[in-house]
Short mmCIF file of C-alpha atoms in Angstrom, two decimals:
data_model
loop_
_atom_site.label_atom_id
_atom_site.label_comp_id
_atom_site.label_asym_id
_atom_site.label_seq_id
_atom_site.Cartn_x
_atom_site.Cartn_y
_atom_site.Cartn_z
CA MET A 1 46.89 63.15 -69.85
CA ILE A 2 46.82 59.71 -69.98
CA PRO A 3 44.47 58.15 -67.03
CA SER A 4 46.23 55.75 -65.20
CA ALA A 5 45.24 51.81 -64.69
CA GLU A 6 43.60 52.51 -61.26
CA SER A 7 41.37 55.14 -62.31
CA VAL A 8 40.62 53.00 -65.52
CA SER A 9 39.46 49.56 -63.40
CA VAL A 10 37.43 52.00 -61.33
CA TRP A 11 35.69 53.13 -64.56
CA LEU A 12 35.21 49.68 -66.07
CA GLN A 13 33.77 48.52 -62.48
CA ILE A 14 31.07 51.37 -62.78
CA SER A 15 30.26 50.75 -66.40
CA GLU A 16 29.80 47.23 -65.46
CA GLN A 17 27.43 48.06 -62.46
CA LEU A 18 25.64 50.65 -64.88
CA VAL A 19 25.11 47.76 -67.32
CA VAL A 20 23.73 45.38 -64.95
CA VAL A 21 21.02 48.07 -63.76
CA LEU A 22 20.33 48.97 -67.45
CA LEU A 23 20.07 45.16 -68.30
CA VAL A 24 17.63 44.94 -64.95
CA PHE A 25 15.57 47.84 -65.99
CA MET A 26 15.21 46.84 -69.42
CA SER A 27 14.31 43.65 -68.36
CA ILE A 28 11.40 44.77 -65.80
CA ASN A 29 10.24 47.13 -68.91
CA LEU A 30 9.91 44.30 -71.30
CA GLY A 31 8.40 42.09 -68.72
CA ILE A 32 5.88 44.55 -68.12
CA SER A 33 5.41 45.11 -71.66
CA ILE A 34 4.59 41.49 -72.53
CA GLY A 35 2.61 41.15 -69.47
CA LEU A 36 0.33 44.12 -70.69
CA LEU A 37 0.26 42.71 -74.33
CA PHE A 38 -1.06 39.47 -72.86
CA LEU A 39 -3.64 41.17 -70.93
CA TYR A 40 -5.14 43.12 -73.68
CA ILE A 41 -5.30 40.19 -76.03
CA PHE A 42 -7.04 38.04 -73.25
CA SER A 43 -9.66 40.97 -72.71
CA VAL A 44 -10.32 41.36 -76.51
CA ARG A 45 -10.89 37.51 -76.67
CA ARG A 46 -13.31 37.65 -73.65
CA GLY A 47 -14.92 40.57 -75.07
CA VAL A 48 -15.70 38.82 -78.17
CA GLU A 49 -16.85 35.35 -76.55
CA LYS A 50 -19.25 37.70 -74.40
CA GLU A 51 -20.44 38.94 -77.34
CA LYS A 52 -21.05 35.65 -79.30
CA GLY A 53 -22.51 34.69 -75.97
CA LEU A 54 -24.98 37.24 -75.93
CA SER A 55 -25.82 36.83 -79.67
CA THR A 56 -26.75 33.45 -78.93
CA ALA A 57 -28.89 33.93 -75.82
CA GLY A 58 -30.82 36.47 -77.79
CA ASP A 59 -31.20 34.37 -80.89
CA GLU A 60 -32.72 31.51 -78.13
CA LEU A 61 -34.94 33.97 -76.72
CA VAL A 62 -36.23 34.90 -79.88
CA ARG A 63 -36.81 31.75 -80.73
CA MET A 64 -38.82 30.71 -77.53
CA LEU A 65 -41.18 33.87 -77.87
CA GLU A 66 -41.68 33.02 -81.41
CA SER A 67 -42.78 28.96 -80.43
CA MET A 68 -44.72 30.74 -77.47
CA ARG A 69 -46.59 33.00 -80.00
CA ASN A 70 -47.33 29.73 -82.22
CA ASP A 71 -48.63 27.96 -79.11
CA VAL A 72 -51.23 30.90 -78.49
CA ALA A 73 -52.35 31.33 -81.98
CA SER A 74 -52.86 27.53 -81.62
CA VAL A 75 -55.05 27.60 -78.50
CA ARG A 76 -57.02 30.67 -79.62
CA GLU A 77 -57.72 28.52 -83.11
CA ALA A 78 -58.71 25.50 -81.02
CA LEU A 79 -61.13 27.70 -78.66
CA SER A 80 -62.39 29.26 -81.74
CA LYS A 81 -63.80 26.20 -83.02
CA VAL A 82 -65.45 25.03 -79.53
CA ASP A 83 -69.03 25.89 -78.73
CA LEU A 84 -68.95 27.02 -75.09
CA GLU A 85 -72.60 28.04 -74.98
CA PRO A 86 -73.35 24.48 -73.32
CA VAL A 87 -71.00 25.04 -70.99
CA PHE A 88 -72.00 28.20 -69.83
CA GLU A 89 -75.73 26.65 -69.85
CA ARG A 90 -74.63 23.74 -67.45
CA PHE A 91 -72.93 26.00 -64.88
CA SER A 92 -76.04 28.16 -64.87
CA SER A 93 -78.10 25.17 -64.11
CA VAL A 94 -75.14 24.23 -61.38
CA GLU A 95 -75.44 27.48 -59.68
CA SER A 96 -79.34 27.46 -59.42
CA ARG A 97 -79.20 23.89 -58.01
CA ILE A 98 -76.53 25.22 -55.64
CA SER A 99 -78.83 28.02 -54.74
CA SER A 100 -81.60 25.72 -54.24
CA LEU A 101 -79.87 23.52 -52.02
CA GLU A 102 -78.62 26.71 -49.68
CA SER A 103 -82.28 27.70 -49.48
CA LYS A 104 -82.89 24.40 -48.29
CA ILE A 105 -80.23 23.93 -45.95
CA ALA A 106 -81.19 27.46 -44.46
CA VAL A 107 -84.83 26.04 -43.64
CA LEU A 108 -83.24 22.76 -42.00
CA GLU A 109 -81.07 25.03 -40.03
CA ARG A 110 -83.97 27.49 -38.83
CA ARG A 111 -85.93 24.03 -38.14
CA LEU A 112 -83.07 22.38 -36.24
CA LEU A 113 -82.45 25.68 -34.18
CA ARG A 114 -86.22 26.19 -33.03
CA PRO A 115 -87.17 24.75 -29.98
CA ALA A 116 -89.18 21.61 -30.29
CA GLU A 117 -92.98 22.42 -30.10
CA ALA A 118 -95.05 19.90 -27.58
CA PRO A 119 -97.47 17.93 -30.00
CA VAL A 120 -100.69 19.21 -29.84
CA VAL A 121 -102.99 16.52 -28.09
CA PRO A 122 -106.31 16.18 -28.51
CA LYS A 123 -108.41 16.90 -26.02
CA VAL A 124 -110.63 13.57 -25.48
CA PRO A 125 -114.17 14.24 -23.74
CA VAL A 126 -114.16 13.01 -20.46
CA ARG A 127 -117.00 10.62 -20.16
CA LYS A 128 -118.73 11.14 -16.69
CA ALA A 129 -119.31 8.24 -14.74
CA VAL A 130 -123.10 6.80 -14.90
CA GLU A 131 -123.95 6.46 -11.32
CA THR A 132 -125.20 3.36 -10.74
CA VAL A 133 -128.55 3.53 -8.26
CA VAL A 134 -128.10 0.81 -6.08
CA PRO A 135 -131.48 -0.56 -5.40
CA SER A 136 -132.90 -1.20 -1.81
CA ILE A 137 -134.16 -4.46 -0.84
CA SER A 138 -136.04 -5.06 2.51
CA LYS A 139 -135.42 -8.98 2.50
CA LEU A 140 -132.34 -10.80 0.73
CA SER A 141 -134.92 -12.47 -1.33
CA ASP A 142 -135.54 -9.31 -3.03
CA ILE A 143 -132.45 -9.42 -4.71
CA HIS A 144 -134.05 -11.79 -7.39
CA LEU A 145 -136.29 -9.04 -8.32
CA ALA A 146 -133.46 -6.34 -8.90
CA PHE A 147 -131.08 -8.73 -10.42
CA PRO A 148 -132.85 -11.72 -12.13
CA GLN A 149 -129.47 -13.31 -12.99
CA VAL A 150 -129.22 -14.13 -9.57
CA LYS A 151 -129.34 -17.99 -8.42
CA TYR A 152 -128.35 -17.58 -5.05
CA ALA A 153 -128.04 -15.15 -2.43
CA GLY A 154 -126.36 -15.65 1.09
CA ILE A 155 -125.00 -13.77 3.99
CA ILE A 156 -122.76 -16.18 6.38
CA THR A 157 -120.39 -15.66 9.24
CA SER A 158 -116.57 -16.35 9.76
CA GLN A 159 -117.71 -19.46 11.64
CA GLY A 160 -119.84 -20.94 8.74
CA TYR A 161 -123.59 -20.08 10.14
CA VAL A 162 -125.78 -18.86 7.37
CA VAL A 163 -127.86 -15.71 8.69
CA GLU A 164 -129.99 -15.27 5.69
CA SER A 165 -129.93 -16.91 2.02
CA TYR A 166 -132.34 -16.79 -0.73
CA GLY A 167 -132.32 -20.09 -3.71
CA VAL A 168 -130.46 -23.04 -3.79
CA CYS A 169 -126.47 -22.77 -3.98
CA SER A 170 -124.85 -25.41 -6.29
CA GLU A 171 -121.63 -25.43 -3.19
CA GLU A 172 -122.17 -25.84 0.22
CA PRO A 173 -121.52 -21.87 1.74
CA ALA A 174 -119.37 -23.38 4.59
CA LYS A 175 -116.94 -25.14 2.05
CA LEU A 176 -117.10 -21.96 -0.19
CA LEU A 177 -115.68 -20.09 2.98
CA GLU A 178 -112.86 -22.36 3.39
CA ILE A 179 -111.54 -21.22 -0.05
CA VAL A 180 -111.34 -17.55 1.21
CA ARG A 181 -109.83 -18.92 4.33
CA ILE A 182 -107.24 -21.23 2.42
CA TYR A 183 -106.09 -18.29 0.01
CA GLY A 184 -106.25 -15.37 2.88
CA THR A 185 -108.29 -13.11 1.15
CA ASN A 186 -111.47 -10.90 1.60
CA SER A 187 -112.94 -11.81 -1.94
CA ALA A 188 -113.11 -14.73 -4.64
CA SER A 189 -114.39 -15.48 -7.84
CA ILE A 190 -115.11 -19.02 -9.03
CA MET A 191 -116.72 -20.61 -12.43
CA ARG A 192 -118.62 -23.85 -11.63
CA GLY A 193 -119.73 -25.38 -15.12
CA LYS A 194 -121.49 -22.35 -16.33
CA SER A 195 -122.21 -21.14 -12.80
CA ARG A 196 -120.26 -17.77 -11.46
CA ILE A 197 -119.76 -17.35 -7.55
CA GLU A 198 -118.78 -14.65 -6.14
CA ILE A 199 -117.47 -14.38 -2.32
CA PHE A 200 -116.89 -11.01 -0.88
CA HIS A 201 -116.61 -9.52 2.68
CA LEU A 202 -119.37 -7.30 4.38
CA GLY A 203 -118.60 -6.37 7.45
CA GLU A 204 -118.08 -7.05 11.26
CA VAL A 205 -120.84 -8.09 13.72
CA LYS A 206 -119.73 -8.65 17.18
CA ASP A 207 -116.44 -9.47 16.48
CA LEU A 208 -117.45 -11.78 13.63
CA SER A 209 -116.74 -11.48 9.83
CA ASN A 210 -119.53 -11.37 7.67
CA TYR A 211 -119.37 -12.54 4.33
CA GLY A 212 -121.92 -12.55 1.31
CA ILE A 213 -122.33 -15.22 -1.11
CA LEU A 214 -123.43 -14.63 -4.51
CA GLU A 215 -124.22 -17.42 -7.54
CA PHE A 216 -125.03 -16.53 -10.88
CA MET A 217 -126.92 -18.54 -13.45
CA ASP A 218 -125.16 -18.05 -16.68
CA GLY A 219 -121.64 -16.81 -15.69
CA SER A 220 -120.16 -16.65 -18.90
CA GLU A 221 -122.93 -14.26 -19.72
CA VAL A 222 -123.50 -12.00 -17.06
CA SER A 223 -121.67 -8.79 -17.17
CA GLU A 224 -119.64 -7.00 -14.26
CA GLU A 225 -121.90 -4.45 -14.00
CA VAL A 226 -124.69 -6.72 -12.83
CA VAL A 227 -122.15 -8.38 -10.85
CA ASP A 228 -120.91 -5.49 -8.91
CA GLY A 229 -124.17 -3.73 -8.51
CA ALA A 230 -125.71 -6.96 -6.80
CA LYS A 231 -123.08 -6.94 -4.60
CA ARG A 232 -123.36 -3.58 -3.63
CA ALA A 233 -127.23 -4.01 -2.85
CA ILE A 234 -126.41 -6.90 -0.67
CA SER A 235 -123.75 -4.98 0.80
CA LYS A 236 -126.46 -1.99 1.80
CA TYR A 237 -128.92 -4.39 3.01
CA PHE A 238 -126.35 -5.83 5.13
CA MET A 239 -125.41 -2.41 6.78
CA SER A 240 -128.78 -1.63 6.85
CA ALA A 241 -130.60 -4.50 8.02
CA ILE A 242 -128.25 -6.49 10.00
CA ALA A 243 -125.23 -4.95 11.30
CA SER A 244 -127.65 -2.28 12.65
CA ARG A 245 -129.20 -5.02 15.01
#
């Protein structure tokens, strides 16, 4: 039976489609195979490169370790040649000094923290004042017997009246009284050449102030004890003999 023309054309069409599908399938398989081949070649090359890199890094590490060993050996050899005994001795000396300084600092801290003690003041023996016995005189002229340094002794009122006197004064008693009035004081001490004149208040009698006048022959040599004693003797005489009248 001879196929018809239509069936032949249909078969040809189907055959063409199958060929196309087959070509497509073969192309895909070929592409995948070529890709896998390239991937395998690339992987192999990367593995070789990694092995070479690891080998190079290992060689570098070995060389570094060897260099470090050589350096350590050199340092040990250099240290073996150094005498460290003086260094240790110096360290010991420094440590002892530090310990000494620490102890001194501790002592200073204790002293600073300790409350300040009051300094001990030596007791000075107090001398008892020697009580001078004031001589009693019955009349003003007796002052010369108790105090030979007295050249003149007198009692004068504030009005210039001389109540009683002994000796001769180098100045008028009334003028000496003016000195007290001018300066507004109750006592005065005057140097006239070698003489020393003392003017001092004795007390009140009948609303009148009374003053004592003493003149010493050598004013530069007479002591204050003598001057004070003569004043007290006249004051005592004034209170007992004149003020009580």
